[in-house]
JSON list of C-alpha atoms in Angstrom, two decimals:
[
{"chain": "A", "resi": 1, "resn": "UNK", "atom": "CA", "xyz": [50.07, 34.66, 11.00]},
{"chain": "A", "resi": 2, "resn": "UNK", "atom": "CA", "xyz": [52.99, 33.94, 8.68]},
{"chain": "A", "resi": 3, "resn": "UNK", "atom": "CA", "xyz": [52.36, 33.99, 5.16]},
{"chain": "A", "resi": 4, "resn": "UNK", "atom": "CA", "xyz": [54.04, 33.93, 1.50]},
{"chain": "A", "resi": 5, "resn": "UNK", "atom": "CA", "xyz": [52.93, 35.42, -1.64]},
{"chain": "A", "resi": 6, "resn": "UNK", "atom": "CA", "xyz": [52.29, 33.55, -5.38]},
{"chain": "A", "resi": 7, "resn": "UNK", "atom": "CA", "xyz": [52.28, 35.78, -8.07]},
{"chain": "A", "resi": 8, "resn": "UNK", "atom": "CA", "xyz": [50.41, 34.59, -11.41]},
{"chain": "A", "resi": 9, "resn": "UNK", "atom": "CA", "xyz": [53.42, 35.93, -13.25]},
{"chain": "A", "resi": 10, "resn": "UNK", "atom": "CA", "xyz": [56.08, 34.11, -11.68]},
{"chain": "A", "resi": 11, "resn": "UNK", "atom": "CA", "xyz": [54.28, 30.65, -12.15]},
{"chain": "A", "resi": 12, "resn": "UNK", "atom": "CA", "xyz": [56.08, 28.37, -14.33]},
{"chain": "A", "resi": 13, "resn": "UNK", "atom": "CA", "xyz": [54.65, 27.55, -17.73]},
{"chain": "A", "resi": 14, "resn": "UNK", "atom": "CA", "xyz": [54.55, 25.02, -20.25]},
{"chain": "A", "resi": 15, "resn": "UNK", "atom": "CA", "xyz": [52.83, 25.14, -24.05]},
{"chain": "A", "resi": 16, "resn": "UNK", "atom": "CA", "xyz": [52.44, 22.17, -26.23]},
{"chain": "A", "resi": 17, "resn": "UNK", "atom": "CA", "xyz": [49.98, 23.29, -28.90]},
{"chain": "A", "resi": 18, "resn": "UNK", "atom": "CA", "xyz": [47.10, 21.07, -27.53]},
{"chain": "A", "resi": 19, "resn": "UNK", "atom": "CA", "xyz": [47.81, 21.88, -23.94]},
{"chain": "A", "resi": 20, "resn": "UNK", "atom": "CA", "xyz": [48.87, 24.67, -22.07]},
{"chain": "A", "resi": 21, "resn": "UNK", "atom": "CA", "xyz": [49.09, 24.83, -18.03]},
{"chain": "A", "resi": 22, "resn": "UNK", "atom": "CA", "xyz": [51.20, 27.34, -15.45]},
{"chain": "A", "resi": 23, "resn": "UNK", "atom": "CA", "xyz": [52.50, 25.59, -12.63]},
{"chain": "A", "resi": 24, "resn": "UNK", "atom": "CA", "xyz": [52.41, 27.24, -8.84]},
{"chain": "A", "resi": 25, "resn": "UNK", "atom": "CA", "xyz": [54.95, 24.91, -8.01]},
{"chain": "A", "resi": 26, "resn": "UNK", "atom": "CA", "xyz": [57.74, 22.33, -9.79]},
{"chain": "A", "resi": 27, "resn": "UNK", "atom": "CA", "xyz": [56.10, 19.91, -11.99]},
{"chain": "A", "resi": 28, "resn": "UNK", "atom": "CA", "xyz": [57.15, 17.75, -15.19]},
{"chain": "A", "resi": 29, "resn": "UNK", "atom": "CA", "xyz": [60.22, 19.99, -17.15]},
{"chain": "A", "resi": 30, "resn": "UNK", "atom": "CA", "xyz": [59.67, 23.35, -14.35]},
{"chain": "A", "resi": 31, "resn": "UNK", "atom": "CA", "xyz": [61.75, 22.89, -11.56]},
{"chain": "A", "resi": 32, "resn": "UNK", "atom": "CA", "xyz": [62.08, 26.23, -8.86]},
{"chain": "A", "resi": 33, "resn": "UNK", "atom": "CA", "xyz": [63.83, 24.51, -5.32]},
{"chain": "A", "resi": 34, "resn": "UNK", "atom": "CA", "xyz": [61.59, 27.28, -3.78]},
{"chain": "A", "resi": 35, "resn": "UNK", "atom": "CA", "xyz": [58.57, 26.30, -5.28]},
{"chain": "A", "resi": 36, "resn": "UNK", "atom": "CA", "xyz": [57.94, 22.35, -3.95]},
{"chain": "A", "resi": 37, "resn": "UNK", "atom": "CA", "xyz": [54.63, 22.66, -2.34]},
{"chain": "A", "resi": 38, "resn": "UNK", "atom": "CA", "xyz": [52.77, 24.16, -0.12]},
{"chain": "A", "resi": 39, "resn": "UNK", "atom": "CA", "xyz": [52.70, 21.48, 2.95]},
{"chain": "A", "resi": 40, "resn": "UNK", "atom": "CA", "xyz": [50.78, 18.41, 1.44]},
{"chain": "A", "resi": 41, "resn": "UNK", "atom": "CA", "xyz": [49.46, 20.45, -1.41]},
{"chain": "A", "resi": 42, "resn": "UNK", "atom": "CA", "xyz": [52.29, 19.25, -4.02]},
{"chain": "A", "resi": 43, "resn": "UNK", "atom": "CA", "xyz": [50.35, 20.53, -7.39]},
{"chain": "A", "resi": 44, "resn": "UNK", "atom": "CA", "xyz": [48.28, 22.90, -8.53]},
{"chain": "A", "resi": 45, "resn": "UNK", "atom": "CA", "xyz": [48.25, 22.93, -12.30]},
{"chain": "A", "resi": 46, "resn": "UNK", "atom": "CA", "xyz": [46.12, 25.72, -13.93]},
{"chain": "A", "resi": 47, "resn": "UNK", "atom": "CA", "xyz": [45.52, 23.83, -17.09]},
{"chain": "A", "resi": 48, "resn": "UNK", "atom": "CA", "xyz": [43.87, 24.53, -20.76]},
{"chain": "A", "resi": 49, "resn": "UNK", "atom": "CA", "xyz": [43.22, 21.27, -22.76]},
{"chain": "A", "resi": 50, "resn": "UNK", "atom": "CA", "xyz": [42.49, 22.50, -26.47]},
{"chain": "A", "resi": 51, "resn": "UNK", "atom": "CA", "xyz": [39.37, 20.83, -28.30]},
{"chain": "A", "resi": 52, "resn": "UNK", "atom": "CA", "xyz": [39.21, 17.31, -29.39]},
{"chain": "A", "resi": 53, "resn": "UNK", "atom": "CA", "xyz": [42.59, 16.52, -27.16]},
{"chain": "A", "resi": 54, "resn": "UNK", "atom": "CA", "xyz": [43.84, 15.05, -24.28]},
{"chain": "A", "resi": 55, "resn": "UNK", "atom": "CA", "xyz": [45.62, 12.67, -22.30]},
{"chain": "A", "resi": 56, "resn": "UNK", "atom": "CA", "xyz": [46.14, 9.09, -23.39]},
{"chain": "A", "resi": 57, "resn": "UNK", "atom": "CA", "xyz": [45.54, 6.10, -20.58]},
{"chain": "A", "resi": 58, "resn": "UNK", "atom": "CA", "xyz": [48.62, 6.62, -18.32]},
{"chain": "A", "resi": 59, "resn": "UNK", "atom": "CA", "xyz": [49.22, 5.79, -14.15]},
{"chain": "A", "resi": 60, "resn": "UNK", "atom": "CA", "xyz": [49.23, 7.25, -10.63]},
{"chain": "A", "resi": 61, "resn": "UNK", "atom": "CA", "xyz": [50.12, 6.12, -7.42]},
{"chain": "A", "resi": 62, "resn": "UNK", "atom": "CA", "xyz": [49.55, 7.41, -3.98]},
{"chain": "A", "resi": 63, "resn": "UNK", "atom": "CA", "xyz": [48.09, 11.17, -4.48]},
{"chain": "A", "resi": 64, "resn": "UNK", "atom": "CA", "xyz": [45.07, 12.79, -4.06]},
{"chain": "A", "resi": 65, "resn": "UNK", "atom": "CA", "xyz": [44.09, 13.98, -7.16]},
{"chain": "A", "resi": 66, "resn": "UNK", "atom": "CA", "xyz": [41.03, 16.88, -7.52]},
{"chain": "A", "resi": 67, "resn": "UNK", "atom": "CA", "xyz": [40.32, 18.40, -11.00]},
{"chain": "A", "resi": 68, "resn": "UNK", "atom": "CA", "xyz": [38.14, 21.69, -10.80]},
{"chain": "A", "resi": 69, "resn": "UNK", "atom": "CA", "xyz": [36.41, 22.09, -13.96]},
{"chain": "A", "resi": 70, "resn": "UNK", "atom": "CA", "xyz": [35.93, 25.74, -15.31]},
{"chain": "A", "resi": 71, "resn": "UNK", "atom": "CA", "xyz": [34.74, 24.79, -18.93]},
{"chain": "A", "resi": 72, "resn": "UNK", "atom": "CA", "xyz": [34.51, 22.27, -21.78]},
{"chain": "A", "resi": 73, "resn": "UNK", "atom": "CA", "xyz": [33.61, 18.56, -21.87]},
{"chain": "A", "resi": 74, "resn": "UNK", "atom": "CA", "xyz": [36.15, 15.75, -20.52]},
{"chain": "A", "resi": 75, "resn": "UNK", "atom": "CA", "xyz": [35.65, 12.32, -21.16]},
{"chain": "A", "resi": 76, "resn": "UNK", "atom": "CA", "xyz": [37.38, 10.72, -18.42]},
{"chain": "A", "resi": 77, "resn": "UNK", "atom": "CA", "xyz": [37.94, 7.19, -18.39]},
{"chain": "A", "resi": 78, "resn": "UNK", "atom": "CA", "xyz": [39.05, 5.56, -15.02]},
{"chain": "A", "resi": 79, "resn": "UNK", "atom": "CA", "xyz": [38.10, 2.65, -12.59]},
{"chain": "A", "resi": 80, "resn": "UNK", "atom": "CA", "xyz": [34.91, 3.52, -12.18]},
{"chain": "A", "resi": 81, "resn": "UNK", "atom": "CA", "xyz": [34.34, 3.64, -16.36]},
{"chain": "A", "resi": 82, "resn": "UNK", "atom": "CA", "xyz": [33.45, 6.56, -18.73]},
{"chain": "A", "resi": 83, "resn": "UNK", "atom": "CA", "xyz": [31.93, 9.77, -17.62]},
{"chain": "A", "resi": 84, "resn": "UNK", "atom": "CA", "xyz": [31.98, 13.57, -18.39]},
{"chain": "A", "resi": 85, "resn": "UNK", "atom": "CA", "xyz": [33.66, 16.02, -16.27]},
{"chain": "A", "resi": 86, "resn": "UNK", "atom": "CA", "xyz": [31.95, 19.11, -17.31]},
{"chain": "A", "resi": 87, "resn": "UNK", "atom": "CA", "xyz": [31.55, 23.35, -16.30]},
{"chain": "A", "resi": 88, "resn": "UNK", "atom": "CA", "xyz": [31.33, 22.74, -11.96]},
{"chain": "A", "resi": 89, "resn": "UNK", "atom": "CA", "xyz": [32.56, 19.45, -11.62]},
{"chain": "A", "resi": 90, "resn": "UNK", "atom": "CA", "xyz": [35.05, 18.94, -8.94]},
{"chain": "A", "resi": 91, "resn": "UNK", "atom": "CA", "xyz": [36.50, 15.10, -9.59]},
{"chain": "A", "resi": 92, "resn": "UNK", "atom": "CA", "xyz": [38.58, 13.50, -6.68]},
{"chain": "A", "resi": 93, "resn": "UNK", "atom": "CA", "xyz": [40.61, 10.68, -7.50]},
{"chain": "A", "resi": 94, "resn": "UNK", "atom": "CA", "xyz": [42.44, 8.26, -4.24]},
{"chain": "A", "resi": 95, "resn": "UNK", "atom": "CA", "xyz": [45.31, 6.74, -6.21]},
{"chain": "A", "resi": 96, "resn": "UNK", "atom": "CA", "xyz": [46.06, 4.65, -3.87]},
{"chain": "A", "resi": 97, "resn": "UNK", "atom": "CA", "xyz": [47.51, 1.44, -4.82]},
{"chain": "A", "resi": 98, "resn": "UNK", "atom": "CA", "xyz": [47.25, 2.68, -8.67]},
{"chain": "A", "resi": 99, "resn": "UNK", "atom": "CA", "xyz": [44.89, 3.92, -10.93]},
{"chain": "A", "resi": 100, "resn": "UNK", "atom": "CA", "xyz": [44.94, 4.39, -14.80]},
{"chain": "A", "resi": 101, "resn": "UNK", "atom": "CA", "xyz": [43.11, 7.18, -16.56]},
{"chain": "A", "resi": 102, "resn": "UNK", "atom": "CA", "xyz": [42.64, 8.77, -19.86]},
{"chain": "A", "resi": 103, "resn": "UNK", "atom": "CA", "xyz": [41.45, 12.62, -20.49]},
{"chain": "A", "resi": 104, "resn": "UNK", "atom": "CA", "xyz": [40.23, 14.36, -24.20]},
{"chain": "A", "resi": 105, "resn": "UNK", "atom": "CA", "xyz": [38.49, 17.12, -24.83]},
{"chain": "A", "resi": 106, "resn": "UNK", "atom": "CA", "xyz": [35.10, 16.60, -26.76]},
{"chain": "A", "resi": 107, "resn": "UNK", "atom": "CA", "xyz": [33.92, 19.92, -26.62]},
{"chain": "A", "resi": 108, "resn": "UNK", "atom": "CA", "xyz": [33.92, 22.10, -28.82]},
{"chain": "A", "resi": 109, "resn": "UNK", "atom": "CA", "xyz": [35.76, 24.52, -26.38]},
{"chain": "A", "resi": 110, "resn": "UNK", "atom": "CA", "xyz": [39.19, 25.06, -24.68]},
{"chain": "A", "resi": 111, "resn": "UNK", "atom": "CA", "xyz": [38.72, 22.60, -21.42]},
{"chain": "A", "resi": 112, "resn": "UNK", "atom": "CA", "xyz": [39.99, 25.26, -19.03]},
{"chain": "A", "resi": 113, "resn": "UNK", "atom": "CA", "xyz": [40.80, 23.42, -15.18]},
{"chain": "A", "resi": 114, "resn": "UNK", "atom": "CA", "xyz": [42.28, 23.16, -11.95]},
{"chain": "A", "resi": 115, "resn": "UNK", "atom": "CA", "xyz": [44.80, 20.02, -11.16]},
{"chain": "A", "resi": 116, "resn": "UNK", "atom": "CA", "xyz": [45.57, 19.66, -7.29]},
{"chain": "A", "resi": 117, "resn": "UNK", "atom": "CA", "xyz": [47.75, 16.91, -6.19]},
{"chain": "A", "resi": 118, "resn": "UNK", "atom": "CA", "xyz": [47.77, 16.47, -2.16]},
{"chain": "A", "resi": 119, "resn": "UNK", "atom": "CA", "xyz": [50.07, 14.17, -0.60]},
{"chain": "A", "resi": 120, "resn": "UNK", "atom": "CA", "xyz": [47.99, 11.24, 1.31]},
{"chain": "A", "resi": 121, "resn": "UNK", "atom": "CA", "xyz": [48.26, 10.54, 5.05]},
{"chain": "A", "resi": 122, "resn": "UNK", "atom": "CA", "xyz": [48.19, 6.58, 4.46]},
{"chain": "A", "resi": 123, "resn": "UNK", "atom": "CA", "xyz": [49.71, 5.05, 1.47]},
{"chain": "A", "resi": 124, "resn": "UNK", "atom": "CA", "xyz": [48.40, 1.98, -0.87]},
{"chain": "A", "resi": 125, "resn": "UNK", "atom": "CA", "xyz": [44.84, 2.54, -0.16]},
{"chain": "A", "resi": 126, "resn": "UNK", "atom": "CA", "xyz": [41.77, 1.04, -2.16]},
{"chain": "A", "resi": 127, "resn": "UNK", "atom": "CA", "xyz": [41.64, 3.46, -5.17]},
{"chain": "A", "resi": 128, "resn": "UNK", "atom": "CA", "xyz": [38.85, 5.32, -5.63]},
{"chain": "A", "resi": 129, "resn": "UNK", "atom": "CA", "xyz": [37.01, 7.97, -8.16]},
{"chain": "A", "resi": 130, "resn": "UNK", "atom": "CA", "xyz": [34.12, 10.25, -7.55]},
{"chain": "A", "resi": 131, "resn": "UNK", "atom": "CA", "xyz": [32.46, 12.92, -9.12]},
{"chain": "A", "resi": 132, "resn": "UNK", "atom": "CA", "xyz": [30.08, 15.52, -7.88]},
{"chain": "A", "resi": 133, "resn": "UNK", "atom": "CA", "xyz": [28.00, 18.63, -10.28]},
{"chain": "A", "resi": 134, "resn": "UNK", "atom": "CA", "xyz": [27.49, 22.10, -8.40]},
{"chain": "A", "resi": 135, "resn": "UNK", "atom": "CA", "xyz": [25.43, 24.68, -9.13]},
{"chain": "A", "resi": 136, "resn": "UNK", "atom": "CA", "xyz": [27.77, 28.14, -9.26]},
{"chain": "A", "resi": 137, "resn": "UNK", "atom": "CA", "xyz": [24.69, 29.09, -6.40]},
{"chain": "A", "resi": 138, "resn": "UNK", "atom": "CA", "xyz": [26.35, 26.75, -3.98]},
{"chain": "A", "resi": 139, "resn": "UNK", "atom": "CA", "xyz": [28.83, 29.19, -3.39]},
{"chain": "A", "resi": 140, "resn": "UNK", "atom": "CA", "xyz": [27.59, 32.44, -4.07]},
{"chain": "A", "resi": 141, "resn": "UNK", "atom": "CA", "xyz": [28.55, 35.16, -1.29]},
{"chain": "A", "resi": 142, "resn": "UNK", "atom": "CA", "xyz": [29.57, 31.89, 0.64]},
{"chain": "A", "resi": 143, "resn": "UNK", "atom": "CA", "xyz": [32.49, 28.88, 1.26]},
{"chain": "A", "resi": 144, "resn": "UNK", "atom": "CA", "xyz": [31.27, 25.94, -0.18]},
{"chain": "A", "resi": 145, "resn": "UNK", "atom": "CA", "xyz": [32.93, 23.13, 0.89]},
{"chain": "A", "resi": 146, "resn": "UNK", "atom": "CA", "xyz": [33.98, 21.02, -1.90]},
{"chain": "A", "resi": 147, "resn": "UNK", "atom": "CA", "xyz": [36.32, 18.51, -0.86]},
{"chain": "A", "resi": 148, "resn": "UNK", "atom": "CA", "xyz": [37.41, 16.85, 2.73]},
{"chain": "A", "resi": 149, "resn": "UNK", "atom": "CA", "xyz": [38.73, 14.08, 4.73]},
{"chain": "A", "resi": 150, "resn": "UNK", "atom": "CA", "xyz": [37.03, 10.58, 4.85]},
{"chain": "A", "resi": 151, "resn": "UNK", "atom": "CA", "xyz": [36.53, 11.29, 8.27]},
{"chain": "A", "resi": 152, "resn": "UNK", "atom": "CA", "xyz": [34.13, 14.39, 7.21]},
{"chain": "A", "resi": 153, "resn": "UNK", "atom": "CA", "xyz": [30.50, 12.84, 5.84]},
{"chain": "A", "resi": 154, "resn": "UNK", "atom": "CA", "xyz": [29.32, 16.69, 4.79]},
{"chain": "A", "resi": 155, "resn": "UNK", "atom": "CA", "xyz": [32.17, 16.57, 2.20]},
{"chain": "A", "resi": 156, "resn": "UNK", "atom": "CA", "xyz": [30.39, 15.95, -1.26]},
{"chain": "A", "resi": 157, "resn": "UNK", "atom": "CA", "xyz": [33.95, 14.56, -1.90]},
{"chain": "A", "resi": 158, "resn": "UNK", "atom": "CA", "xyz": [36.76, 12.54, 0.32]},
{"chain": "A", "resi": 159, "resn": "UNK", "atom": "CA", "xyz": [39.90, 11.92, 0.20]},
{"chain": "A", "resi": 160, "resn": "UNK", "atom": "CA", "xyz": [42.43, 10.45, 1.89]},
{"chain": "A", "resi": 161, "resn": "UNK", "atom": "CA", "xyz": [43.77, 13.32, 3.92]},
{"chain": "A", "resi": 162, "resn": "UNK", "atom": "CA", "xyz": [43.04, 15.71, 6.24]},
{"chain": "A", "resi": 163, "resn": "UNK", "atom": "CA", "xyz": [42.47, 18.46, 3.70]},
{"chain": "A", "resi": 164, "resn": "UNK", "atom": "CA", "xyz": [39.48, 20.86, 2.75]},
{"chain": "A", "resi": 165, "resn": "UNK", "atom": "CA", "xyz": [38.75, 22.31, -0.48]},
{"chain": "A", "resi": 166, "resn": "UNK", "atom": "CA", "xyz": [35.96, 25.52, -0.16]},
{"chain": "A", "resi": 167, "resn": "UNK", "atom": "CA", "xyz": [35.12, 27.49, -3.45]},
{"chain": "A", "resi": 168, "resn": "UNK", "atom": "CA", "xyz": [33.45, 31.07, -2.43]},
{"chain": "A", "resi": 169, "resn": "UNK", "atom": "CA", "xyz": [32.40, 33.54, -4.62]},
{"chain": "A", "resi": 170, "resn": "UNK", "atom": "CA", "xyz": [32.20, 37.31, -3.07]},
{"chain": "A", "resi": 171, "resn": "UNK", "atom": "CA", "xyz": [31.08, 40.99, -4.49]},
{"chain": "A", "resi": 172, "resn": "UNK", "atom": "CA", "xyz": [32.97, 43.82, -4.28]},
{"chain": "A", "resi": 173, "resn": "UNK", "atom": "CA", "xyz": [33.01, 45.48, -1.48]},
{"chain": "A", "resi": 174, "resn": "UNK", "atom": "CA", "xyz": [32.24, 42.52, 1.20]},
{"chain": "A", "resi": 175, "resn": "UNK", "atom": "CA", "xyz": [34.41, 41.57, 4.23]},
{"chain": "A", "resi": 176, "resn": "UNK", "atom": "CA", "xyz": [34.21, 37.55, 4.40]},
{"chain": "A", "resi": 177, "resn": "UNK", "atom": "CA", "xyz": [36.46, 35.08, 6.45]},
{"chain": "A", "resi": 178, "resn": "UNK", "atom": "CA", "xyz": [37.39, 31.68, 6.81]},
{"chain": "A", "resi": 179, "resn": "UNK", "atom": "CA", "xyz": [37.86, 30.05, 9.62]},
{"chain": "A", "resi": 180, "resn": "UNK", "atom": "CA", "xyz": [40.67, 27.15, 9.68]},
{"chain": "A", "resi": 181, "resn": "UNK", "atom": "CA", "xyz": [39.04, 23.44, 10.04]},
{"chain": "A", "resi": 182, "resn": "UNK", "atom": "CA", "xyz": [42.07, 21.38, 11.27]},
{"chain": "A", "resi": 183, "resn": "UNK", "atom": "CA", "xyz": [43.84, 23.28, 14.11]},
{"chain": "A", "resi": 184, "resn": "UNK", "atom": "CA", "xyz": [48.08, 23.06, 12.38]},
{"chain": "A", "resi": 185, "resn": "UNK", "atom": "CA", "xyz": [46.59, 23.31, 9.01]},
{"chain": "A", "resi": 186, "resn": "UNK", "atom": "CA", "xyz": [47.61, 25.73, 6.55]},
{"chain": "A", "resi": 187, "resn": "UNK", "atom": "CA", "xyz": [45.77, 27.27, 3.91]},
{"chain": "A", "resi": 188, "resn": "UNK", "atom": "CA", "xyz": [46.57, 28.26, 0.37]},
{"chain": "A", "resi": 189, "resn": "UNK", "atom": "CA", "xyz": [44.55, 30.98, -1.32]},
{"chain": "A", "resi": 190, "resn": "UNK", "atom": "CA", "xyz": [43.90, 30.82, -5.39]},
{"chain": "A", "resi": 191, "resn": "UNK", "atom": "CA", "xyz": [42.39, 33.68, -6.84]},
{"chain": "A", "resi": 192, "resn": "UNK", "atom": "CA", "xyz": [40.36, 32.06, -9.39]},
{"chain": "A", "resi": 193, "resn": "UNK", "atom": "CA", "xyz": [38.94, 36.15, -10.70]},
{"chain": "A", "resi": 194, "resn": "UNK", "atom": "CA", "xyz": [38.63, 39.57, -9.28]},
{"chain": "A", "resi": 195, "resn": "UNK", "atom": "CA", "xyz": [41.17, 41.02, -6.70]},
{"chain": "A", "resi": 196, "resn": "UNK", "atom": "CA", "xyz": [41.03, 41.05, -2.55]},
{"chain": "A", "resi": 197, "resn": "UNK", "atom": "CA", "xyz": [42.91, 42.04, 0.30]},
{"chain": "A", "resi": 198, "resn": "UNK", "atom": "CA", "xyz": [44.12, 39.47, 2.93]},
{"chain": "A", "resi": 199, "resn": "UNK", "atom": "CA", "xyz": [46.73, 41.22, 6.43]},
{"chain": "A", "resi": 200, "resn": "UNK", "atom": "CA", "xyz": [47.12, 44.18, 3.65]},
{"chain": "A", "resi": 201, "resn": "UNK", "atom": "CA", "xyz": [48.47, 42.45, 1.12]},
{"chain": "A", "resi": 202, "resn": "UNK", "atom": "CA", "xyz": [46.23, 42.77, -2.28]},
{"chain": "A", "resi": 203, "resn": "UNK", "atom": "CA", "xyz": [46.10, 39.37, -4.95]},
{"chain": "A", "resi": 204, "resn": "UNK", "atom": "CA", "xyz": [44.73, 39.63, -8.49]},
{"chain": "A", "resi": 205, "resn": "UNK", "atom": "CA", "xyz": [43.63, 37.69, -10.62]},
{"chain": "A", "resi": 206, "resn": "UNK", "atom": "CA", "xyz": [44.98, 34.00, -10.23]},
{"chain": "A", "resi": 207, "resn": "UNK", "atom": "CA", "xyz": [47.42, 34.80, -7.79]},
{"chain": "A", "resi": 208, "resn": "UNK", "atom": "CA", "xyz": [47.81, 32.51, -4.55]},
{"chain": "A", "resi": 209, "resn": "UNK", "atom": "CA", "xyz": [48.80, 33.73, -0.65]},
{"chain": "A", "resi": 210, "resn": "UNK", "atom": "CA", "xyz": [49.68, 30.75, 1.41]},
{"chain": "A", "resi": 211, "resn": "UNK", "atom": "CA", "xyz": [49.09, 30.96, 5.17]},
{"chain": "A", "resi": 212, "resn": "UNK", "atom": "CA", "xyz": [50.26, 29.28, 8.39]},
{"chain": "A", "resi": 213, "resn": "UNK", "atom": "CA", "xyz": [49.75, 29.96, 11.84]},
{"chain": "A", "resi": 214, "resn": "UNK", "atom": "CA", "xyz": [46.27, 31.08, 11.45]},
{"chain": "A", "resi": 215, "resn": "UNK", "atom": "CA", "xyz": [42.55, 30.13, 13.19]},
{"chain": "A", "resi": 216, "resn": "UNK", "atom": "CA", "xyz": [40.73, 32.59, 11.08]},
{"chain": "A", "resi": 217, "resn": "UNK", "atom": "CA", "xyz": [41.51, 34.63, 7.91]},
{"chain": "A", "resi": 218, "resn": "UNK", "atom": "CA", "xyz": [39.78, 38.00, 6.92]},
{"chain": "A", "resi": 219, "resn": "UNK", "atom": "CA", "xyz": [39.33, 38.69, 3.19]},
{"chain": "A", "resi": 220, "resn": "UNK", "atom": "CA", "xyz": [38.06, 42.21, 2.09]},
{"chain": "A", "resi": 221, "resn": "UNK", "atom": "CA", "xyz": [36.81, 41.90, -1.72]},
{"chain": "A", "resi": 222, "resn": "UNK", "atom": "CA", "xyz": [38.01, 44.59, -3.63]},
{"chain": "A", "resi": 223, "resn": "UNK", "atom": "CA", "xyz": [36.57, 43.56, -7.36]},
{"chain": "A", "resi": 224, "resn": "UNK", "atom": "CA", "xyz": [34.27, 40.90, -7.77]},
{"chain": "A", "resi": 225, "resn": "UNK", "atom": "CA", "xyz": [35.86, 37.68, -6.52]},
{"chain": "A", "resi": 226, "resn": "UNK", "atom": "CA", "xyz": [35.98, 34.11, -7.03]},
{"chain": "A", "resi": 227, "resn": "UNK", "atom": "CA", "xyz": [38.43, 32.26, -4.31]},
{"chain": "A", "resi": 228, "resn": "UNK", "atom": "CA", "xyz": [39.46, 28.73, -3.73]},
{"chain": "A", "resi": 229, "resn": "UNK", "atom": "CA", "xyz": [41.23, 27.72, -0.85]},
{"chain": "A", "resi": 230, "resn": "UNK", "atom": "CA", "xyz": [43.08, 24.15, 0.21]},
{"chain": "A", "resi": 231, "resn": "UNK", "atom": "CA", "xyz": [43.38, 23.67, 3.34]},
{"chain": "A", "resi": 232, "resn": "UNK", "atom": "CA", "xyz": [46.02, 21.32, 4.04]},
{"chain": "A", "resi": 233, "resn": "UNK", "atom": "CA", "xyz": [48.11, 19.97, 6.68]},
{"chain": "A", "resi": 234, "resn": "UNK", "atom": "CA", "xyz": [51.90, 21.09, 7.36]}
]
C-alpha cells in the first residue's frame, strides 16, 4: 500500500464574498504542480455558496461532474430543465459533448457542497444529468454506494468512468473497511467530520489520504465519522 496525505490546512483557498471554496488540488487562480489530481479525480472543490447567489449559465466539456450536497437549496438549471439540489443530493453531470448550467442559492442558508470533477474514459459522449435524494440512513454504520460506472446498474448514479463514489458514516470506536471495486484503482479518502485512523496515520476533520496499491483498506473510527471515498482509476 502506498499512500499520500491531504491536510485541510494546506488546501488552497479562494473567497469572493458570495462564494467561498478550498481546493484539494489546482483549480481556477490556485495552482500547486504537486497538487494536479489524484489519478482521474482532477477536482474536488469544498464549496460554500452564500444565500440568494450563484453561478450564472456558463459551459463544460468532457468531465464527470458530481456535486454532494451538505445544505441549502440550489436551483440548478441544465439540459434536463430546472430542479432543486437540496441537503443529500448527489447530482452527476456527463459533459460530454457540452453542457450549460446555471447554480443560485434560494435558501435561506449558506449552500455548503462537494464539487468532484473525474476525467472520462471516452470523450464527446451524449450529455447527460441526473439526480438522486438519500436518506442520511442509507449510509449509517455502512458504504453506500453513491456513484459508479455505466457498466454498474446498482449505481443510483453513472458516469462515464470506471469510478465509485461510497459515503459511510461510522461511530467511534468501530473498525470498518473497504474493499477496492476495480482491481488498479486508487482510492481517495475525504473526511467529511470526525477523525480515523487508516496504516497508522490519523485524518481530521476534512482531511483526505489517497491510496494506491491496495485490495482492501482498514479504517478504525476514532470520533464520530463521516467518510467519502472516490474510487478512481490510475
Amino acid at each position: 500500500m502506498n499512500y499520500i496525505i491531504y491536510k485541510s490546512e494546506e488546501r488552497g483557498k479562494a473567497d469572493f464574498g458570495w462564494f467561498a471554496a478550498r481546493y484539494s488540488f489546482s483549480f481556477g487562480q490556485y495552482h500547486d504542480p504537486n497538487k494536479m489530481g489524484f489519478g482521474k479525480l482532477r477536482v474536488l472543490n469544498d464549496s460554500i455558496i452564500q444565500p440568494g447567489k450563484g453561478f450564472s449559465e456558463h459551459p463544460h466539456d468532457n468531465f464527470e461532474i458530481v456535486t454532494i450536497q451538505f445544505q441549502g437549496d440550489l436551483e440548478h438549471t441544465d439540459i434536463s430543465g430546472t430542479r432543486h439540489i437540496r441537503a443529500n443530493d448527489v447530482q452527476a453531470i456527463s459533459a460530454g459533448t457540452g453542457v450549460t448550467h446555471s447554480d443560485v442559492n434560494i435558501s435561506q442558508d449558506e449552500a455548503l457542497q462537494f464539487q468532484i470533477w473525474i476525467e472520462p474514459n471516452k470523450l464527446d459522449v451524449k450529455p447527460a444529468s441526473n439526480i438522486s435524494h438519500f436518506n442520511p440512513n442509507d449510509w449509517e454504520e455502512k458504504w453506500k454506494l453513491l456513484v459508479g460506472p455505466k457498466s454498474n446498474i446498482e449505481a443510483p448514479l453513472q458516469i462515464q468512468q470506471d469510478a465509485f463514489l461510497s459515503r459511510g458514516k461510522f461511530s467511534k470506536g468501530n473498525h470498518t473497511s473497504y474493499r477496492v471495486k476495480k482491481e488498479g484503482n486508487g482510492v481517495f479518502i475525504m473526511l467529511i467530520s470526525g477523525s480515523c485512523t487508516i496504516n497508522k496515520e490519523t485524518i481530521n476533520k476534512r482531511d483526505a489520504i489517497g491510496i494506491t496499491e491496495a485490495k482492501t483498506i482498514g479504517i478504525q473510527i476514532q470520533q464520530d465519522s463521516d467518510i467519502l471515498i472516490i474510487e478512481v482509476p490510475m
